[in-house]
mmCIF file of C-alpha atoms in Angstrom:
data_model
loop_
_atom_site.group_PDB
_atom_site.id
_atom_site.type_symbol
_atom_site.label_atom_id
_atom_site.label_comp_id
_atom_site.label_asym_id
_atom_site.label_seq_id
_atom_site.Cartn_x
_atom_site.Cartn_y
_atom_site.Cartn_z
ATOM 1 C CA UNK Q 1 -14.014 -33.869 -20.839
ATOM 2 C CA UNK Q 2 -16.645 -31.688 -19.519
ATOM 3 C CA UNK Q 3 -17.096 -31.708 -15.770
ATOM 4 C CA UNK Q 4 -20.445 -31.010 -14.080
ATOM 5 C CA UNK Q 5 -19.861 -28.885 -11.179
ATOM 6 C CA UNK Q 6 -23.139 -28.711 -8.999
ATOM 7 C CA UNK Q 7 -22.163 -27.938 -5.362
ATOM 8 C CA UNK Q 8 -24.406 -25.078 -3.700
ATOM 9 C CA UNK Q 9 -22.404 -21.873 -2.618
ATOM 10 C CA UNK Q 10 -20.507 -21.489 0.326
ATOM 11 C CA UNK Q 11 -18.393 -18.890 1.559
ATOM 12 C CA UNK Q 12 -15.652 -18.595 -1.168
ATOM 13 C CA UNK Q 13 -13.207 -16.225 0.406
ATOM 14 C CA UNK Q 14 -12.834 -17.996 3.711
ATOM 15 C CA UNK Q 15 -9.362 -19.811 3.776
ATOM 16 C CA UNK Q 16 -9.153 -20.589 0.052
ATOM 17 C CA UNK Q 17 -12.486 -21.710 -0.806
ATOM 18 C CA UNK Q 18 -13.098 -23.486 2.611
ATOM 19 C CA UNK Q 19 -16.416 -25.330 2.222
ATOM 20 C CA UNK Q 20 -16.751 -25.583 -1.487
ATOM 21 C CA UNK Q 21 -16.205 -28.852 -3.089
ATOM 22 C CA UNK Q 22 -16.400 -29.768 -6.682
ATOM 23 C CA UNK Q 23 -18.003 -33.074 -7.423
ATOM 24 C CA UNK Q 24 -16.628 -35.468 -9.977
ATOM 25 C CA UNK Q 25 -17.702 -36.052 -13.616
ATOM 26 C CA UNK Q 26 -20.766 -37.806 -14.776
ATOM 27 C CA UNK Q 27 -23.258 -36.724 -12.108
ATOM 28 C CA UNK Q 28 -26.401 -34.861 -13.067
ATOM 29 C CA UNK Q 29 -27.189 -31.408 -11.930
ATOM 30 C CA UNK Q 30 -29.264 -30.956 -8.917
ATOM 31 C CA UNK Q 31 -32.528 -28.776 -9.179
ATOM 32 C CA UNK Q 32 -32.690 -25.342 -8.108
ATOM 33 C CA UNK Q 33 -34.971 -26.233 -5.417
ATOM 34 C CA UNK Q 34 -32.698 -28.728 -3.826
ATOM 35 C CA UNK Q 35 -29.692 -26.446 -3.861
ATOM 36 C CA UNK Q 36 -31.454 -23.659 -2.304
ATOM 37 C CA UNK Q 37 -32.210 -25.534 0.849
ATOM 38 C CA UNK Q 38 -28.563 -25.557 1.775
ATOM 39 C CA UNK Q 39 -27.810 -23.610 5.059
ATOM 40 C CA UNK Q 40 -24.354 -21.973 5.687
ATOM 41 C CA UNK Q 41 -22.743 -20.982 8.955
ATOM 42 C CA UNK Q 42 -19.569 -18.892 9.790
ATOM 43 C CA UNK Q 43 -17.998 -22.294 11.477
ATOM 44 C CA UNK Q 44 -19.152 -25.133 13.203
ATOM 45 C CA UNK Q 45 -18.901 -23.518 16.480
ATOM 46 C CA UNK Q 46 -20.581 -20.118 16.147
ATOM 47 C CA UNK Q 47 -23.907 -18.962 14.838
ATOM 48 C CA UNK Q 48 -24.339 -17.499 11.282
ATOM 49 C CA UNK Q 49 -24.597 -13.617 10.832
ATOM 50 C CA UNK Q 50 -28.450 -12.739 10.408
ATOM 51 C CA UNK Q 51 -29.822 -12.469 6.812
ATOM 52 C CA UNK Q 52 -31.752 -9.185 7.506
ATOM 53 C CA UNK Q 53 -31.242 -8.200 11.010
ATOM 54 C CA UNK Q 54 -32.452 -4.682 12.109
ATOM 55 C CA UNK Q 55 -29.537 -2.286 12.752
ATOM 56 C CA UNK Q 56 -28.700 0.805 14.457
ATOM 57 C CA UNK Q 57 -26.044 3.523 14.521
ATOM 58 C CA UNK Q 58 -23.040 2.650 16.640
ATOM 59 C CA UNK Q 59 -22.489 4.206 19.975
ATOM 60 C CA UNK Q 60 -19.496 6.678 20.024
ATOM 61 C CA UNK Q 61 -17.249 4.389 22.008
ATOM 62 C CA UNK Q 62 -17.958 1.362 19.657
ATOM 63 C CA UNK Q 63 -17.606 3.569 16.629
ATOM 64 C CA UNK Q 64 -14.255 4.658 17.736
ATOM 65 C CA UNK Q 65 -13.276 1.031 18.027
ATOM 66 C CA UNK Q 66 -14.642 -0.093 14.781
ATOM 67 C CA UNK Q 67 -14.512 2.832 12.292
ATOM 68 C CA UNK Q 68 -10.772 2.777 11.868
ATOM 69 C CA UNK Q 69 -10.885 -0.746 10.954
ATOM 70 C CA UNK Q 70 -13.541 -0.058 8.210
ATOM 71 C CA UNK Q 71 -11.801 2.958 6.917
ATOM 72 C CA UNK Q 72 -8.314 1.368 6.569
ATOM 73 C CA UNK Q 73 -9.972 -1.426 4.648
ATOM 74 C CA UNK Q 74 -9.192 -4.248 7.010
ATOM 75 C CA UNK Q 75 -12.858 -4.984 7.768
ATOM 76 C CA UNK Q 76 -13.361 -5.674 3.963
ATOM 77 C CA UNK Q 77 -12.144 -9.016 3.639
ATOM 78 C CA UNK Q 78 -11.810 -12.242 5.816
ATOM 79 C CA UNK Q 79 -8.887 -12.991 8.175
ATOM 80 C CA UNK Q 80 -8.897 -15.685 10.880
ATOM 81 C CA UNK Q 81 -5.697 -14.149 12.681
ATOM 82 C CA UNK Q 82 -3.975 -10.661 12.340
ATOM 83 C CA UNK Q 83 -1.179 -12.288 10.738
ATOM 84 C CA UNK Q 84 -3.077 -12.358 7.571
ATOM 85 C CA UNK Q 85 -3.827 -8.532 7.386
ATOM 86 C CA UNK Q 86 -2.088 -6.918 4.525
ATOM 87 C CA UNK Q 87 0.568 -4.281 5.456
ATOM 88 C CA UNK Q 88 -1.004 -1.237 3.668
ATOM 89 C CA UNK Q 89 -4.068 -1.742 5.631
ATOM 90 C CA UNK Q 90 -2.178 -2.000 8.921
ATOM 91 C CA UNK Q 91 -0.529 1.464 8.038
ATOM 92 C CA UNK Q 92 -3.849 3.152 7.283
ATOM 93 C CA UNK Q 93 -5.044 2.076 10.565
ATOM 94 C CA UNK Q 94 -1.981 3.197 12.580
ATOM 95 C CA UNK Q 95 -2.453 6.628 10.870
ATOM 96 C CA UNK Q 96 -6.291 6.708 11.716
ATOM 97 C CA UNK Q 97 -5.566 5.964 15.281
ATOM 98 C CA UNK Q 98 -2.974 8.577 15.704
ATOM 99 C CA UNK Q 99 -5.334 11.029 13.841
ATOM 100 C CA UNK Q 100 -8.066 10.382 16.711
ATOM 101 C CA UNK Q 101 -5.560 11.356 19.406
ATOM 102 C CA UNK Q 102 -3.283 14.025 17.806
ATOM 103 C CA UNK Q 103 -2.991 17.020 15.487
ATOM 104 C CA UNK Q 104 -1.551 15.328 12.303
ATOM 105 C CA UNK Q 105 -0.292 18.769 11.028
ATOM 106 C CA UNK Q 106 2.861 18.478 13.136
ATOM 107 C CA UNK Q 107 3.875 15.544 11.012
ATOM 108 C CA UNK Q 108 3.114 17.183 7.825
ATOM 109 C CA UNK Q 109 5.969 18.081 5.331
ATOM 110 C CA UNK Q 110 5.285 21.798 4.136
ATOM 111 C CA UNK Q 111 6.775 21.229 0.547
ATOM 112 C CA UNK Q 112 5.074 17.771 -0.346
ATOM 113 C CA UNK Q 113 2.080 17.691 1.773
ATOM 114 C CA UNK Q 114 2.910 14.270 2.763
ATOM 115 C CA UNK Q 115 2.836 13.093 6.440
ATOM 116 C CA UNK Q 116 6.152 11.995 7.939
ATOM 117 C CA UNK Q 117 5.391 9.737 10.941
ATOM 118 C CA UNK Q 118 8.047 8.252 13.046
ATOM 119 C CA UNK Q 119 8.166 4.343 12.729
ATOM 120 C CA UNK Q 120 7.986 3.733 16.292
ATOM 121 C CA UNK Q 121 4.882 6.106 16.643
ATOM 122 C CA UNK Q 122 2.952 4.498 14.090
ATOM 123 C CA UNK Q 123 3.974 0.965 14.766
ATOM 124 C CA UNK Q 124 3.110 1.406 18.508
ATOM 125 C CA UNK Q 125 -0.424 2.420 17.607
ATOM 126 C CA UNK Q 126 -0.913 -0.742 15.336
ATOM 127 C CA UNK Q 127 0.761 -3.134 17.786
ATOM 128 C CA UNK Q 128 -1.476 -1.962 20.446
ATOM 129 C CA UNK Q 129 -4.471 -3.445 18.580
ATOM 130 C CA UNK Q 130 -3.114 -6.312 16.793
ATOM 131 C CA UNK Q 131 -0.786 -9.246 18.044
ATOM 132 C CA UNK Q 132 1.763 -8.930 15.018
ATOM 133 C CA UNK Q 133 5.545 -8.318 14.676
ATOM 134 C CA UNK Q 134 6.362 -4.723 13.438
ATOM 135 C CA UNK Q 135 7.994 -6.217 10.287
ATOM 136 C CA UNK Q 136 4.421 -7.358 9.163
ATOM 137 C CA UNK Q 137 3.399 -3.345 9.032
ATOM 138 C CA UNK Q 138 6.796 -2.541 7.279
ATOM 139 C CA UNK Q 139 6.406 -5.384 4.565
ATOM 140 C CA UNK Q 140 4.126 -4.464 1.749
ATOM 141 C CA UNK Q 141 3.682 -1.131 3.102
ATOM 142 C CA UNK Q 142 5.499 1.131 0.256
ATOM 143 C CA UNK Q 143 5.399 4.285 2.283
ATOM 144 C CA UNK Q 144 8.000 2.779 4.712
ATOM 145 C CA UNK Q 145 11.136 4.884 4.581
ATOM 146 C CA UNK Q 146 14.000 2.932 6.069
ATOM 147 C CA UNK Q 147 16.636 5.604 5.628
ATOM 148 C CA UNK Q 148 14.576 8.211 7.580
ATOM 149 C CA UNK Q 149 12.821 5.820 9.776
ATOM 150 C CA UNK Q 150 9.360 7.135 9.286
ATOM 151 C CA UNK Q 151 6.220 6.297 7.210
ATOM 152 C CA UNK Q 152 5.405 8.709 4.322
ATOM 153 C CA UNK Q 153 1.832 8.738 4.021
ATOM 154 C CA UNK Q 154 -0.929 10.976 2.406
ATOM 155 C CA UNK Q 155 -4.174 11.362 4.382
ATOM 156 C CA UNK Q 156 -6.173 8.191 4.665
ATOM 157 C CA UNK Q 157 -9.188 8.424 2.259
ATOM 158 C CA UNK Q 158 -12.266 8.913 4.089
ATOM 159 C CA UNK Q 159 -15.351 7.498 1.588
ATOM 160 C CA UNK Q 160 -17.918 8.586 4.076
ATOM 161 C CA UNK Q 161 -18.458 4.812 5.177
ATOM 162 C CA UNK Q 162 -20.924 4.521 8.300
ATOM 163 C CA UNK Q 163 -21.252 1.782 10.824
ATOM 164 C CA UNK Q 164 -24.666 0.302 11.628
ATOM 165 C CA UNK Q 165 -24.730 -2.169 14.561
ATOM 166 C CA UNK Q 166 -26.465 -5.317 14.544
ATOM 167 C CA UNK Q 167 -25.650 -6.516 17.966
ATOM 168 C CA UNK Q 168 -22.764 -7.393 20.329
ATOM 169 C CA UNK Q 169 -21.859 -10.109 22.868
ATOM 170 C CA UNK Q 170 -19.291 -9.784 25.375
ATOM 171 C CA UNK Q 171 -17.730 -12.253 27.751
ATOM 172 C CA UNK Q 172 -15.088 -11.926 30.604
ATOM 173 C CA UNK Q 173 -12.234 -12.228 27.909
ATOM 174 C CA UNK Q 174 -13.811 -11.355 24.443
ATOM 175 C CA UNK Q 175 -16.015 -9.083 22.551
ATOM 176 C CA UNK Q 176 -17.951 -10.248 19.344
ATOM 177 C CA UNK Q 177 -19.429 -7.434 17.338
ATOM 178 C CA UNK Q 178 -21.910 -7.750 14.513
ATOM 179 C CA UNK Q 179 -22.232 -4.769 12.232
ATOM 180 C CA UNK Q 180 -23.070 -3.449 8.669
ATOM 181 C CA UNK Q 181 -20.752 -1.138 6.715
ATOM 182 C CA UNK Q 182 -22.682 1.185 4.587
ATOM 183 C CA UNK Q 183 -21.726 4.070 2.071
ATOM 184 C CA UNK Q 184 -22.627 7.623 2.398
ATOM 185 C CA UNK Q 185 -26.116 7.030 0.530
ATOM 186 C CA UNK Q 186 -26.899 4.226 3.220
ATOM 187 C CA UNK Q 187 -26.570 1.334 0.766
ATOM 188 C CA UNK Q 188 -25.213 -1.749 2.600
ATOM 189 C CA UNK Q 189 -21.737 -2.648 1.369
ATOM 190 C CA UNK Q 190 -20.646 -5.377 4.022
ATOM 191 C CA UNK Q 191 -21.884 -7.521 6.776
ATOM 192 C CA UNK Q 192 -19.105 -7.948 9.277
ATOM 193 C CA UNK Q 193 -18.572 -10.219 12.527
ATOM 194 C CA UNK Q 194 -15.597 -8.898 14.382
ATOM 195 C CA UNK Q 195 -14.049 -10.701 17.330
ATOM 196 C CA UNK Q 196 -11.801 -8.869 19.905
ATOM 197 C CA UNK Q 197 -9.826 -10.366 22.790
ATOM 198 C CA UNK Q 198 -9.912 -8.346 26.031
ATOM 199 C CA UNK Q 199 -6.712 -7.715 27.883
ATOM 200 C CA UNK Q 200 -7.149 -5.975 30.961
ATOM 201 C CA UNK Q 201 -9.155 -2.761 29.871
ATOM 202 C CA UNK Q 202 -7.798 -2.790 26.482
ATOM 203 C CA UNK Q 203 -9.283 -4.813 23.435
ATOM 204 C CA UNK Q 204 -7.044 -6.451 20.684
ATOM 205 C CA UNK Q 205 -8.582 -7.503 17.318
ATOM 206 C CA UNK Q 206 -8.403 -11.241 16.928
ATOM 207 C CA UNK Q 207 -10.525 -12.231 13.684
ATOM 208 C CA UNK Q 208 -12.850 -10.629 10.910
ATOM 209 C CA UNK Q 209 -15.468 -12.303 9.065
ATOM 210 C CA UNK Q 210 -16.527 -10.114 6.450
ATOM 211 C CA UNK Q 211 -19.631 -10.943 3.761
ATOM 212 C CA UNK Q 212 -20.050 -8.745 0.725
ATOM 213 C CA UNK Q 213 -23.450 -7.319 0.446
ATOM 214 C CA UNK Q 214 -22.864 -4.860 -2.248
ATOM 215 C CA UNK Q 215 -24.488 -6.798 -5.123
ATOM 216 C CA UNK Q 216 -24.795 -3.542 -7.152
ATOM 217 C CA UNK Q 217 -20.985 -2.880 -6.910
ATOM 218 C CA UNK Q 218 -20.381 -6.630 -7.807
ATOM 219 C CA UNK Q 219 -22.217 -6.266 -10.866
ATOM 220 C CA UNK Q 220 -20.784 -2.910 -12.158
ATOM 221 C CA UNK Q 221 -17.254 -4.407 -11.615
ATOM 222 C CA UNK Q 222 -18.108 -7.556 -13.429
ATOM 223 C CA UNK Q 223 -19.342 -5.465 -16.305
ATOM 224 C CA UNK Q 224 -15.946 -3.694 -16.616
ATOM 225 C CA UNK Q 225 -13.821 -6.831 -16.061
ATOM 226 C CA UNK Q 226 -15.665 -9.323 -18.490
ATOM 227 C CA UNK Q 227 -15.747 -7.721 -22.077
ATOM 228 C CA UNK Q 228 -16.499 -8.980 -25.458
ATOM 229 C CA UNK Q 229 -16.349 -12.890 -25.622
ATOM 230 C CA UNK Q 230 -16.015 -12.889 -21.902
ATOM 231 C CA UNK Q 231 -19.154 -10.783 -21.049
ATOM 232 C CA UNK Q 232 -21.459 -12.970 -18.962
ATOM 233 C CA UNK Q 233 -25.047 -13.212 -20.365
ATOM 234 C CA UNK Q 234 -26.999 -16.411 -19.788
ATOM 235 C CA UNK Q 235 -30.386 -17.706 -18.948
ATOM 236 C CA UNK Q 236 -29.210 -21.082 -17.357
ATOM 237 C CA UNK Q 237 -25.640 -21.470 -15.984
ATOM 238 C CA UNK Q 238 -25.459 -24.976 -17.499
ATOM 239 C CA UNK Q 239 -25.523 -23.278 -20.918
ATOM 240 C CA UNK Q 240 -22.483 -20.955 -20.335
ATOM 241 C CA UNK Q 241 -19.529 -21.948 -22.436
ATOM 242 C CA UNK Q 242 -16.194 -23.322 -20.784
ATOM 243 C CA UNK Q 243 -14.244 -20.132 -21.821
ATOM 244 C CA UNK Q 244 -16.779 -17.824 -20.505
ATOM 245 C CA UNK Q 245 -16.661 -19.911 -17.324
ATOM 246 C CA UNK Q 246 -12.930 -19.673 -17.041
ATOM 247 C CA UNK Q 247 -12.890 -15.815 -17.433
ATOM 248 C CA UNK Q 248 -15.655 -15.438 -14.904
ATOM 249 C CA UNK Q 249 -13.730 -17.948 -12.304
ATOM 250 C CA UNK Q 250 -10.503 -15.844 -12.806
ATOM 251 C CA UNK Q 251 -12.291 -12.570 -12.232
ATOM 252 C CA UNK Q 252 -13.701 -14.117 -8.899
ATOM 253 C CA UNK Q 253 -10.460 -15.425 -7.502
ATOM 254 C CA UNK Q 254 -8.893 -12.026 -8.403
ATOM 255 C CA UNK Q 255 -11.715 -9.995 -6.651
ATOM 256 C CA UNK Q 256 -11.881 -12.034 -3.696
ATOM 257 C CA UNK Q 257 -7.971 -11.823 -3.187
ATOM 258 C CA UNK Q 258 -7.528 -15.740 -3.493
ATOM 259 C CA UNK Q 259 -5.084 -15.246 -6.399
ATOM 260 C CA UNK Q 260 -2.891 -12.665 -4.564
ATOM 261 C CA UNK Q 261 -2.770 -14.586 -1.419
ATOM 262 C CA UNK Q 262 -1.753 -17.890 -3.135
ATOM 263 C CA UNK Q 263 0.213 -16.730 -6.123
ATOM 264 C CA UNK Q 264 3.581 -17.747 -4.611
ATOM 265 C CA UNK Q 265 2.311 -21.077 -3.428
ATOM 266 C CA UNK Q 266 0.872 -21.755 -6.867
ATOM 267 C CA UNK Q 267 4.215 -20.886 -8.539
ATOM 268 C CA UNK Q 268 2.376 -19.080 -11.307
ATOM 269 C CA UNK Q 269 -0.220 -21.760 -12.056
ATOM 270 C CA UNK Q 270 -3.881 -21.764 -11.069
ATOM 271 C CA UNK Q 271 -5.166 -25.224 -9.775
ATOM 272 C CA UNK Q 272 -8.136 -26.672 -11.469
ATOM 273 C CA UNK Q 273 -10.006 -27.231 -8.241
ATOM 274 C CA UNK Q 274 -9.743 -23.529 -7.470
ATOM 275 C CA UNK Q 275 -11.428 -22.655 -10.865
ATOM 276 C CA UNK Q 276 -14.203 -25.221 -10.198
ATOM 277 C CA UNK Q 277 -14.737 -24.259 -6.620
ATOM 278 C CA UNK Q 278 -15.283 -20.664 -7.809
ATOM 279 C CA UNK Q 279 -17.790 -21.645 -10.288
ATOM 280 C CA UNK Q 280 -19.731 -23.902 -7.924
ATOM 281 C CA UNK Q 281 -19.851 -20.983 -5.369
ATOM 282 C CA UNK Q 282 -21.163 -18.251 -7.601
ATOM 283 C CA UNK Q 283 -22.889 -20.067 -10.342
ATOM 284 C CA UNK Q 284 -24.036 -23.427 -9.058
ATOM 285 C CA UNK Q 285 -24.713 -25.811 -11.661
ATOM 286 C CA UNK Q 286 -22.269 -25.569 -14.752
ATOM 287 C CA UNK Q 287 -20.714 -27.702 -17.194
ATOM 288 C CA UNK Q 288 -16.874 -26.951 -17.661
ATOM 289 C CA UNK Q 289 -14.515 -28.506 -19.775
ATOM 290 C CA UNK Q 290 -10.881 -27.467 -18.811
ATOM 291 C CA UNK Q 291 -9.235 -28.894 -22.126
ATOM 292 C CA UNK Q 292 -11.142 -26.119 -23.982
ATOM 293 C CA UNK Q 293 -8.865 -23.558 -22.055
ATOM 294 C CA UNK Q 294 -5.648 -22.619 -23.552
ATOM 295 C CA UNK Q 295 -2.416 -23.671 -21.368
ATOM 296 C CA UNK Q 296 -4.225 -26.191 -19.291
ATOM 297 C CA UNK Q 297 -2.019 -28.987 -18.069
ATOM 298 C CA UNK Q 298 -4.297 -32.117 -17.620
ATOM 299 C CA UNK Q 299 -1.340 -34.344 -16.021
ATOM 300 C CA UNK Q 300 -0.800 -31.747 -13.230
ATOM 301 C CA UNK Q 301 -4.423 -30.443 -13.359
ATOM 302 C CA UNK Q 302 -3.403 -26.685 -13.378
ATOM 303 C CA UNK Q 303 -3.584 -23.670 -15.869
ATOM 304 C CA UNK Q 304 -0.149 -22.698 -16.363
ATOM 305 C CA UNK Q 305 0.968 -19.182 -16.212
ATOM 306 C CA UNK Q 306 -2.260 -17.601 -15.873
ATOM 307 C CA UNK Q 307 -3.126 -14.362 -14.168
ATOM 308 C CA UNK Q 308 -5.718 -11.615 -14.352
ATOM 309 C CA UNK Q 309 -6.011 -8.265 -12.924
ATOM 310 C CA UNK Q 310 -5.703 -4.405 -13.290
ATOM 311 C CA UNK Q 311 -9.094 -4.012 -14.368
ATOM 312 C CA UNK Q 312 -9.506 -0.494 -15.755
ATOM 313 C CA UNK Q 313 -12.166 1.871 -16.672
ATOM 314 C CA UNK Q 314 -15.466 2.936 -15.030
ATOM 315 C CA UNK Q 315 -19.172 2.641 -15.587
ATOM 316 C CA UNK Q 316 -22.057 4.996 -14.878
ATOM 317 C CA UNK Q 317 -24.546 2.408 -13.538
ATOM 318 C CA UNK Q 318 -28.164 3.547 -12.418
ATOM 319 C CA UNK Q 319 -30.396 1.320 -10.163
ATOM 320 C CA UNK Q 320 -33.696 1.024 -12.248
ATOM 321 C CA UNK Q 321 -35.265 -1.543 -9.487
ATOM 322 C CA UNK Q 322 -34.242 -3.772 -6.883
ATOM 323 C CA UNK Q 323 -36.972 -6.433 -6.000
ATOM 324 C CA UNK Q 324 -36.419 -9.396 -3.747
ATOM 325 C CA UNK Q 325 -39.004 -12.356 -3.478
ATOM 326 C CA UNK Q 326 -37.982 -14.869 -0.828
ATOM 327 C CA UNK Q 327 -34.383 -15.285 -1.379
ATOM 328 C CA UNK Q 328 -34.135 -14.261 -5.141
ATOM 329 C CA UNK Q 329 -33.139 -10.831 -5.798
ATOM 330 C CA UNK Q 330 -33.961 -9.063 -9.295
ATOM 331 C CA UNK Q 331 -31.586 -6.056 -9.881
ATOM 332 C CA UNK Q 332 -32.081 -4.082 -12.944
ATOM 333 C CA UNK Q 333 -29.341 -1.701 -13.878
ATOM 334 C CA UNK Q 334 -29.043 0.984 -16.852
ATOM 335 C CA UNK Q 335 -25.555 1.614 -18.065
ATOM 336 C CA UNK Q 336 -25.371 5.072 -19.064
ATOM 337 C CA UNK Q 337 -23.102 7.654 -20.698
ATOM 338 C CA UNK Q 338 -20.586 9.008 -18.057
ATOM 339 C CA UNK Q 339 -21.746 12.510 -18.435
ATOM 340 C CA UNK Q 340 -25.644 11.825 -19.417
ATOM 341 C CA UNK Q 341 -27.784 9.658 -17.324
ATOM 342 C CA UNK Q 342 -30.410 10.084 -19.822
ATOM 343 C CA UNK Q 343 -28.341 8.195 -22.578
ATOM 344 C CA UNK Q 344 -28.565 4.683 -21.819
ATOM 345 C CA UNK Q 345 -26.194 2.350 -23.502
ATOM 346 C CA UNK Q 346 -27.869 -1.007 -22.453
ATOM 347 C CA UNK Q 347 -29.933 -2.691 -19.405
ATOM 348 C CA UNK Q 348 -29.078 -5.656 -17.633
ATOM 349 C CA UNK Q 349 -31.142 -7.569 -15.220
ATOM 350 C CA UNK Q 350 -29.550 -9.805 -12.697
ATOM 351 C CA UNK Q 351 -31.337 -12.699 -10.823
ATOM 352 C CA UNK Q 352 -29.238 -13.482 -7.690
ATOM 353 C CA UNK Q 353 -30.190 -16.250 -5.365
ATOM 354 C CA UNK Q 354 -28.989 -15.237 -1.845
ATOM 355 C CA UNK Q 355 -28.062 -18.154 0.310
ATOM 356 C CA UNK Q 356 -27.519 -17.105 3.749
ATOM 357 C CA UNK Q 357 -23.963 -15.552 3.712
ATOM 358 C CA UNK Q 358 -23.128 -16.086 0.189
ATOM 359 C CA UNK Q 359 -25.155 -15.744 -3.236
ATOM 360 C CA UNK Q 360 -25.285 -17.312 -6.659
ATOM 361 C CA UNK Q 361 -25.924 -15.712 -10.157
ATOM 362 C CA UNK Q 362 -29.196 -17.354 -11.711
ATOM 363 C CA UNK Q 363 -29.123 -15.431 -14.752
ATOM 364 C CA UNK Q 364 -27.940 -12.399 -16.494
ATOM 365 C CA UNK Q 365 -29.993 -10.651 -19.280
ATOM 366 C CA UNK Q 366 -28.908 -7.684 -21.506
ATOM 367 C CA UNK Q 367 -31.158 -5.477 -23.413
ATOM 368 C CA UNK Q 368 -30.441 -2.762 -25.802
ATOM 369 C CA UNK Q 369 -32.441 0.618 -25.950
ATOM 370 C CA UNK Q 370 -35.044 0.889 -28.846
ATOM 371 C CA UNK Q 371 -34.055 3.422 -31.390
#
């Protein structure tokens, strides 16, 4: 039985698809005009991040507070409380905070070139800024060496990311900072709202609402992940076959970290409603028949033993044009030879509807070069 999924997009990564709900079968799709009128907010209590606010470089003091969060990767996903932050990010954060204050060469092993940082020293830095137990830093952080009571770490990677402030609001006990994360070329990667609690003269990180603005990066990674029969090319989302829809939804829940965060609770099975909500968030109106998918259990409404990940490969994608009319972005990419930008294998045109803090793919076209 095909299910019509037609809920307009909401913030997919926030607390396991909070705000996206698939409707039942038998309903007719809404028009794109109707779905485009939906407004989205961070929560019922706070104002949404602005769509295209002006920004400026961060002040040195603010940058010192925010940049380790960006370079450790902690600002690149949504977390409501510090208990949801991954250990590897916390470890990198501790390394970066120590590097702001110390000569890290004193911790470097001359033979291996790795840094051996005493556990108490690194964990003290992390726990100073996050209300978490030290076990959270050690769990999932594969450089923790219990026998030597130290962390063995390489230098935290610096991808040249910069911060551009949108604005900030300070109260007696909290600070809210809105900012962009940009790459070294200036392209916006994320839009972030960070909340910090003030304790005396110090700040502790409380929550992070991070919105992906790197449409280019998403299109390139999708081209790597969805190959062959799974490649997503369509004029209308309602015409996409169920097997392609399923592959796309699995890609989305992997990219957003939803699968990783809930795999144990799901006991190796993917719930049908998670697939439906991923589709409604990123494609809008679709017709999906779960019974066309192998290993679907209709009684429990789950896909048994399904997992996706470990995407390999690379793409040399060049932006041909990037035009936006109202809330629709048209992005044209040439996919080129890795060594020769002039050798174009194919061109893809993406039409993306930007809905406040989320977006939907309206169409994806592929054109082969003329011989």
